[in-house]
Amino acid sequence: MGLIAHTLYLIGEQRGLIESGPISSWHQWCLMAAWVLVSLYVIAAFAQPGTSLGLFLLPMVLLLVGVAYLMDRVAPFATSTSTENWAVIHGTALLAGTVVVMLGFVTGIMYLIQSYRLKHKMLANEGFKLPSLEWLEITNRRALIVSTCLLAGGLFAGILLKINHNSFPWTDPVIWSSAILFLWLVATMIFELAYRPARRGQKVAYLTMANFVFLAFVLGLVLFGPSQHARNSPPSADAKPALKSSREVGGTRSVIR
């Protein structure tokens, strides 16, 4: 029911922002990421019925919704750039990569907990069942590979978008932090492929958890740091109606506040 309500809300917002592209603001970006993460949970719940996946994924969803609430008053992206192909690829790839990193982070934590429980021969608590170590290991490794490819593609599209518009300087914290993130992703990928023991067990879990920490640092700089990335689109004449429309959809936000 929460997923259905979230879907209806996003549809209503998109109708009010038709000319601004599929992702028109950081507020909508976070809500879309939360929607994708919950959708993946629904699929995983059918693949692993009776497990406590939601207990670990729910905090990630609430975190995204909370950040979306904080970013509600940030100006939307400029219509001139948000509808460009490279901008759409940049935003969509980073969104998908962020969701997969969160999924890998959660499955990594579950793997460590399950491994600890089995190692110490702890009985499973009623109502708290985790997937098998084999399933968690496979999901964790796939999340590591897929997230690396998606984030690398999103960063590359962002570089091309930056070259085309030159909207903020190359010394911006987001630029160098994204470069560090890219180098880290490449290093983890090479390490995972070249070092066979890193493909199994706790090492994969630690790598996906480290990816989450690096990505959270970069996104923190983008959203709340001294970067111009989230503020490089001041409200223009064409952006104000879109911002107003997003606040009038269904009157939902005014009711919440």
mmCIF file with all atom_site columns, C-alpha atoms in Angstrom, residues 18-135:
data_model
loop_
_atom_site.group_PDB
_atom_site.id
_atom_site.type_symbol
_atom_site.label_atom_id
_atom_site.label_alt_id
_atom_site.label_comp_id
_atom_site.label_asym_id
_atom_site.label_entity_id
_atom_site.label_seq_id
_atom_site.pdbx_PDB_ins_code
_atom_site.Cartn_x
_atom_site.Cartn_y
_atom_site.Cartn_z
_atom_site.occupancy
_atom_site.B_iso_or_equiv
_atom_site.pdbx_formal_charge
_atom_site.auth_seq_id
_atom_site.auth_comp_id
_atom_site.auth_asym_id
_atom_site.auth_atom_id
_atom_site.pdbx_PDB_model_num
ATOM 1   C CA . ILE A 1 18  ? 5.764  17.858  -17.606 1.00 0.00 ? 18  ILE A CA 1
ATOM 2   C CA . GLU A 1 19  ? 8.198  20.282  -19.254 1.00 0.00 ? 19  GLU A CA 1
ATOM 3   C CA . SER A 1 20  ? 11.016 19.742  -16.741 1.00 0.00 ? 20  SER A CA 1
ATOM 4   C CA . GLY A 1 21  ? 12.063 16.237  -17.730 1.00 0.00 ? 21  GLY A CA 1
ATOM 5   C CA . PRO A 1 22  ? 11.648 12.936  -15.878 1.00 0.00 ? 22  PRO A CA 1
ATOM 6   C CA . ILE A 1 23  ? 13.716 14.127  -12.873 1.00 0.00 ? 23  ILE A CA 1
ATOM 7   C CA . SER A 1 24  ? 13.256 17.841  -12.293 1.00 0.00 ? 24  SER A CA 1
ATOM 8   C CA . SER A 1 25  ? 14.792 18.387  -8.827  1.00 0.00 ? 25  SER A CA 1
ATOM 9   C CA . TRP A 1 26  ? 16.793 16.776  -6.039  1.00 0.00 ? 26  TRP A CA 1
ATOM 10  C CA . HIS A 1 27  ? 13.512 16.377  -4.149  1.00 0.00 ? 27  HIS A CA 1
ATOM 11  C CA . GLN A 1 28  ? 12.079 14.246  -6.941  1.00 0.00 ? 28  GLN A CA 1
ATOM 12  C CA . TRP A 1 29  ? 15.406 12.427  -7.438  1.00 0.00 ? 29  TRP A CA 1
ATOM 13  C CA . CYS A 1 30  ? 15.371 11.208  -3.827  1.00 0.00 ? 30  CYS A CA 1
ATOM 14  C CA . LEU A 1 31  ? 11.725 10.181  -4.016  1.00 0.00 ? 31  LEU A CA 1
ATOM 15  C CA . MET A 1 32  ? 12.369 8.248   -7.228  1.00 0.00 ? 32  MET A CA 1
ATOM 16  C CA . ALA A 1 33  ? 15.333 6.484   -5.604  1.00 0.00 ? 33  ALA A CA 1
ATOM 17  C CA . ALA A 1 34  ? 13.118 5.508   -2.649  1.00 0.00 ? 34  ALA A CA 1
ATOM 18  C CA . TRP A 1 35  ? 10.465 4.194   -5.048  1.00 0.00 ? 35  TRP A CA 1
ATOM 19  C CA . VAL A 1 36  ? 13.000 2.039   -6.931  1.00 0.00 ? 36  VAL A CA 1
ATOM 20  C CA . LEU A 1 37  ? 14.426 0.676   -3.667  1.00 0.00 ? 37  LEU A CA 1
ATOM 21  C CA . VAL A 1 38  ? 10.971 -0.329  -2.397  1.00 0.00 ? 38  VAL A CA 1
ATOM 22  C CA . SER A 1 39  ? 10.158 -1.904  -5.772  1.00 0.00 ? 39  SER A CA 1
ATOM 23  C CA . LEU A 1 40  ? 13.329 -4.006  -5.514  1.00 0.00 ? 40  LEU A CA 1
ATOM 24  C CA . TYR A 1 41  ? 12.277 -5.025  -2.023  1.00 0.00 ? 41  TYR A CA 1
ATOM 25  C CA . VAL A 1 42  ? 8.909  -6.236  -3.312  1.00 0.00 ? 42  VAL A CA 1
ATOM 26  C CA . ILE A 1 43  ? 10.671 -8.362  -5.946  1.00 0.00 ? 43  ILE A CA 1
ATOM 27  C CA . ALA A 1 44  ? 13.134 -9.717  -3.374  1.00 0.00 ? 44  ALA A CA 1
ATOM 28  C CA . ALA A 1 45  ? 10.294 -10.492 -0.956  1.00 0.00 ? 45  ALA A CA 1
ATOM 29  C CA . PHE A 1 46  ? 8.782  -12.845 -3.517  1.00 0.00 ? 46  PHE A CA 1
ATOM 30  C CA . ALA A 1 47  ? 12.206 -14.405 -4.198  1.00 0.00 ? 47  ALA A CA 1
ATOM 31  C CA . GLN A 1 48  ? 12.935 -14.838 -0.473  1.00 0.00 ? 48  GLN A CA 1
ATOM 32  C CA . PRO A 1 49  ? 9.543  -15.158 1.275   1.00 0.00 ? 49  PRO A CA 1
ATOM 33  C CA . GLY A 1 50  ? 9.470  -15.026 5.031   1.00 0.00 ? 50  GLY A CA 1
ATOM 34  C CA . THR A 1 51  ? 12.798 -13.218 5.403   1.00 0.00 ? 51  THR A CA 1
ATOM 35  C CA . SER A 1 52  ? 13.376 -9.935  7.231   1.00 0.00 ? 52  SER A CA 1
ATOM 36  C CA . LEU A 1 53  ? 14.603 -7.934  4.221   1.00 0.00 ? 53  LEU A CA 1
ATOM 37  C CA . GLY A 1 54  ? 12.239 -5.073  4.951   1.00 0.00 ? 54  GLY A CA 1
ATOM 38  C CA . LEU A 1 55  ? 13.742 -4.563  8.415   1.00 0.00 ? 55  LEU A CA 1
ATOM 39  C CA . PHE A 1 56  ? 17.061 -3.612  6.770   1.00 0.00 ? 56  PHE A CA 1
ATOM 40  C CA . LEU A 1 57  ? 15.750 -1.806  3.675   1.00 0.00 ? 57  LEU A CA 1
ATOM 41  C CA . LEU A 1 58  ? 13.207 0.379   5.476   1.00 0.00 ? 58  LEU A CA 1
ATOM 42  C CA . PRO A 1 59  ? 15.854 2.663   7.100   1.00 0.00 ? 59  PRO A CA 1
ATOM 43  C CA . MET A 1 60  ? 17.359 3.319   3.637   1.00 0.00 ? 60  MET A CA 1
ATOM 44  C CA . VAL A 1 61  ? 13.937 4.235   2.257   1.00 0.00 ? 61  VAL A CA 1
ATOM 45  C CA . LEU A 1 62  ? 13.178 6.531   5.192   1.00 0.00 ? 62  LEU A CA 1
ATOM 46  C CA . LEU A 1 63  ? 16.598 8.160   4.769   1.00 0.00 ? 63  LEU A CA 1
ATOM 47  C CA . LEU A 1 64  ? 15.841 8.970   1.123   1.00 0.00 ? 64  LEU A CA 1
ATOM 48  C CA . VAL A 1 65  ? 12.385 10.303  1.999   1.00 0.00 ? 65  VAL A CA 1
ATOM 49  C CA . GLY A 1 66  ? 13.877 12.451  4.765   1.00 0.00 ? 66  GLY A CA 1
ATOM 50  C CA . VAL A 1 67  ? 16.489 13.912  2.424   1.00 0.00 ? 67  VAL A CA 1
ATOM 51  C CA . ALA A 1 68  ? 13.738 14.554  -0.144  1.00 0.00 ? 68  ALA A CA 1
ATOM 52  C CA . TYR A 1 69  ? 11.825 16.535  2.491   1.00 0.00 ? 69  TYR A CA 1
ATOM 53  C CA . LEU A 1 70  ? 14.930 18.611  3.276   1.00 0.00 ? 70  LEU A CA 1
ATOM 54  C CA . MET A 1 71  ? 15.523 19.279  -0.433  1.00 0.00 ? 71  MET A CA 1
ATOM 55  C CA . ASP A 1 72  ? 11.935 20.378  -1.026  1.00 0.00 ? 72  ASP A CA 1
ATOM 56  C CA . ARG A 1 73  ? 12.836 24.068  -0.959  1.00 0.00 ? 73  ARG A CA 1
ATOM 57  C CA . VAL A 1 74  ? 15.876 23.792  -3.228  1.00 0.00 ? 74  VAL A CA 1
ATOM 58  C CA . ALA A 1 75  ? 15.268 25.244  -6.681  1.00 0.00 ? 75  ALA A CA 1
ATOM 59  C CA . PRO A 1 76  ? 14.514 22.685  -9.411  1.00 0.00 ? 76  PRO A CA 1
ATOM 60  C CA . PHE A 1 77  ? 16.949 21.955  -12.184 1.00 0.00 ? 77  PHE A CA 1
ATOM 61  C CA . ALA A 1 78  ? 16.937 24.368  -15.109 1.00 0.00 ? 78  ALA A CA 1
ATOM 62  C CA . THR A 1 79  ? 14.578 23.177  -17.840 1.00 0.00 ? 79  THR A CA 1
ATOM 63  C CA . SER A 1 80  ? 17.252 23.895  -20.452 1.00 0.00 ? 80  SER A CA 1
ATOM 64  C CA . THR A 1 81  ? 19.553 21.231  -18.966 1.00 0.00 ? 81  THR A CA 1
ATOM 65  C CA . SER A 1 82  ? 17.251 18.769  -17.181 1.00 0.00 ? 82  SER A CA 1
ATOM 66  C CA . THR A 1 83  ? 15.687 17.671  -20.482 1.00 0.00 ? 83  THR A CA 1
ATOM 67  C CA . GLU A 1 84  ? 18.989 17.087  -22.292 1.00 0.00 ? 84  GLU A CA 1
ATOM 68  C CA . ASN A 1 85  ? 19.962 13.517  -23.091 1.00 0.00 ? 85  ASN A CA 1
ATOM 69  C CA . TRP A 1 86  ? 23.236 13.647  -21.131 1.00 0.00 ? 86  TRP A CA 1
ATOM 70  C CA . ALA A 1 87  ? 21.450 15.162  -18.136 1.00 0.00 ? 87  ALA A CA 1
ATOM 71  C CA . VAL A 1 88  ? 18.804 12.433  -18.193 1.00 0.00 ? 88  VAL A CA 1
ATOM 72  C CA . ILE A 1 89  ? 21.488 9.739   -18.478 1.00 0.00 ? 89  ILE A CA 1
ATOM 73  C CA . HIS A 1 90  ? 23.514 11.385  -15.707 1.00 0.00 ? 90  HIS A CA 1
ATOM 74  C CA . GLY A 1 91  ? 20.606 11.590  -13.283 1.00 0.00 ? 91  GLY A CA 1
ATOM 75  C CA . THR A 1 92  ? 19.111 8.195   -14.105 1.00 0.00 ? 92  THR A CA 1
ATOM 76  C CA . ALA A 1 93  ? 22.433 6.297   -13.949 1.00 0.00 ? 93  ALA A CA 1
ATOM 77  C CA . LEU A 1 94  ? 23.394 7.906   -10.630 1.00 0.00 ? 94  LEU A CA 1
ATOM 78  C CA . LEU A 1 95  ? 19.936 7.194   -9.239  1.00 0.00 ? 95  LEU A CA 1
ATOM 79  C CA . ALA A 1 96  ? 20.071 3.533   -10.255 1.00 0.00 ? 96  ALA A CA 1
ATOM 80  C CA . GLY A 1 97  ? 23.668 3.216   -9.069  1.00 0.00 ? 97  GLY A CA 1
ATOM 81  C CA . THR A 1 98  ? 22.809 4.759   -5.701  1.00 0.00 ? 98  THR A CA 1
ATOM 82  C CA . VAL A 1 99  ? 19.922 2.334   -5.212  1.00 0.00 ? 99  VAL A CA 1
ATOM 83  C CA . VAL A 1 100 ? 22.107 -0.666  -6.086  1.00 0.00 ? 100 VAL A CA 1
ATOM 84  C CA . VAL A 1 101 ? 24.830 0.569   -3.707  1.00 0.00 ? 101 VAL A CA 1
ATOM 85  C CA . MET A 1 102 ? 22.235 0.794   -0.929  1.00 0.00 ? 102 MET A CA 1
ATOM 86  C CA . LEU A 1 103 ? 21.011 -2.687  -1.763  1.00 0.00 ? 103 LEU A CA 1
ATOM 87  C CA . GLY A 1 104 ? 24.587 -3.996  -1.653  1.00 0.00 ? 104 GLY A CA 1
ATOM 88  C CA . PHE A 1 105 ? 25.161 -2.221  1.666   1.00 0.00 ? 105 PHE A CA 1
ATOM 89  C CA . VAL A 1 106 ? 22.080 -3.850  3.163   1.00 0.00 ? 106 VAL A CA 1
ATOM 90  C CA . THR A 1 107 ? 22.885 -7.334  1.854   1.00 0.00 ? 107 THR A CA 1
ATOM 91  C CA . GLY A 1 108 ? 26.456 -6.903  3.107   1.00 0.00 ? 108 GLY A CA 1
ATOM 92  C CA . ILE A 1 109 ? 25.213 -6.190  6.615   1.00 0.00 ? 109 ILE A CA 1
ATOM 93  C CA . MET A 1 110 ? 22.852 -9.149  6.449   1.00 0.00 ? 110 MET A CA 1
ATOM 94  C CA . TYR A 1 111 ? 25.691 -11.391 5.251   1.00 0.00 ? 111 TYR A CA 1
ATOM 95  C CA . LEU A 1 112 ? 27.899 -10.414 8.190   1.00 0.00 ? 112 LEU A CA 1
ATOM 96  C CA . ILE A 1 113 ? 25.051 -10.967 10.667  1.00 0.00 ? 113 ILE A CA 1
ATOM 97  C CA . GLN A 1 114 ? 24.111 -14.314 9.163   1.00 0.00 ? 114 GLN A CA 1
ATOM 98  C CA . SER A 1 115 ? 27.749 -15.423 9.035   1.00 0.00 ? 115 SER A CA 1
ATOM 99  C CA . TYR A 1 116 ? 28.206 -14.485 12.699  1.00 0.00 ? 116 TYR A CA 1
ATOM 100 C CA . ARG A 1 117 ? 25.063 -16.350 13.727  1.00 0.00 ? 117 ARG A CA 1
ATOM 101 C CA . LEU A 1 118 ? 26.088 -19.519 11.896  1.00 0.00 ? 118 LEU A CA 1
ATOM 102 C CA . LYS A 1 119 ? 29.674 -19.356 13.140  1.00 0.00 ? 119 LYS A CA 1
ATOM 103 C CA . HIS A 1 120 ? 28.533 -19.126 16.757  1.00 0.00 ? 120 HIS A CA 1
ATOM 104 C CA . LYS A 1 121 ? 25.691 -21.632 16.203  1.00 0.00 ? 121 LYS A CA 1
ATOM 105 C CA . MET A 1 122 ? 23.037 -19.170 17.260  1.00 0.00 ? 122 MET A CA 1
ATOM 106 C CA . LEU A 1 123 ? 19.455 -20.288 16.821  1.00 0.00 ? 123 LEU A CA 1
ATOM 107 C CA . ALA A 1 124 ? 17.297 -18.226 14.498  1.00 0.00 ? 124 ALA A CA 1
ATOM 108 C CA . ASN A 1 125 ? 14.846 -16.006 16.346  1.00 0.00 ? 125 ASN A CA 1
ATOM 109 C CA . GLU A 1 126 ? 11.194 -16.368 15.508  1.00 0.00 ? 126 GLU A CA 1
ATOM 110 C CA . GLY A 1 127 ? 10.181 -13.573 13.137  1.00 0.00 ? 127 GLY A CA 1
ATOM 111 C CA . PHE A 1 128 ? 13.783 -12.743 12.261  1.00 0.00 ? 128 PHE A CA 1
ATOM 112 C CA . LYS A 1 129 ? 14.894 -14.880 9.334   1.00 0.00 ? 129 LYS A CA 1
ATOM 113 C CA . LEU A 1 130 ? 17.696 -13.931 6.945   1.00 0.00 ? 130 LEU A CA 1
ATOM 114 C CA . PRO A 1 131 ? 18.361 -15.308 3.451   1.00 0.00 ? 131 PRO A CA 1
ATOM 115 C CA . SER A 1 132 ? 21.005 -17.964 2.973   1.00 0.00 ? 132 SER A CA 1
ATOM 116 C CA . LEU A 1 133 ? 24.677 -17.000 2.839   1.00 0.00 ? 133 LEU A CA 1
ATOM 117 C CA . GLU A 1 134 ? 24.828 -18.209 -0.759  1.00 0.00 ? 134 GLU A CA 1
ATOM 118 C CA . TRP A 1 135 ? 21.993 -15.926 -1.857  1.00 0.00 ? 135 TRP A CA 1
#
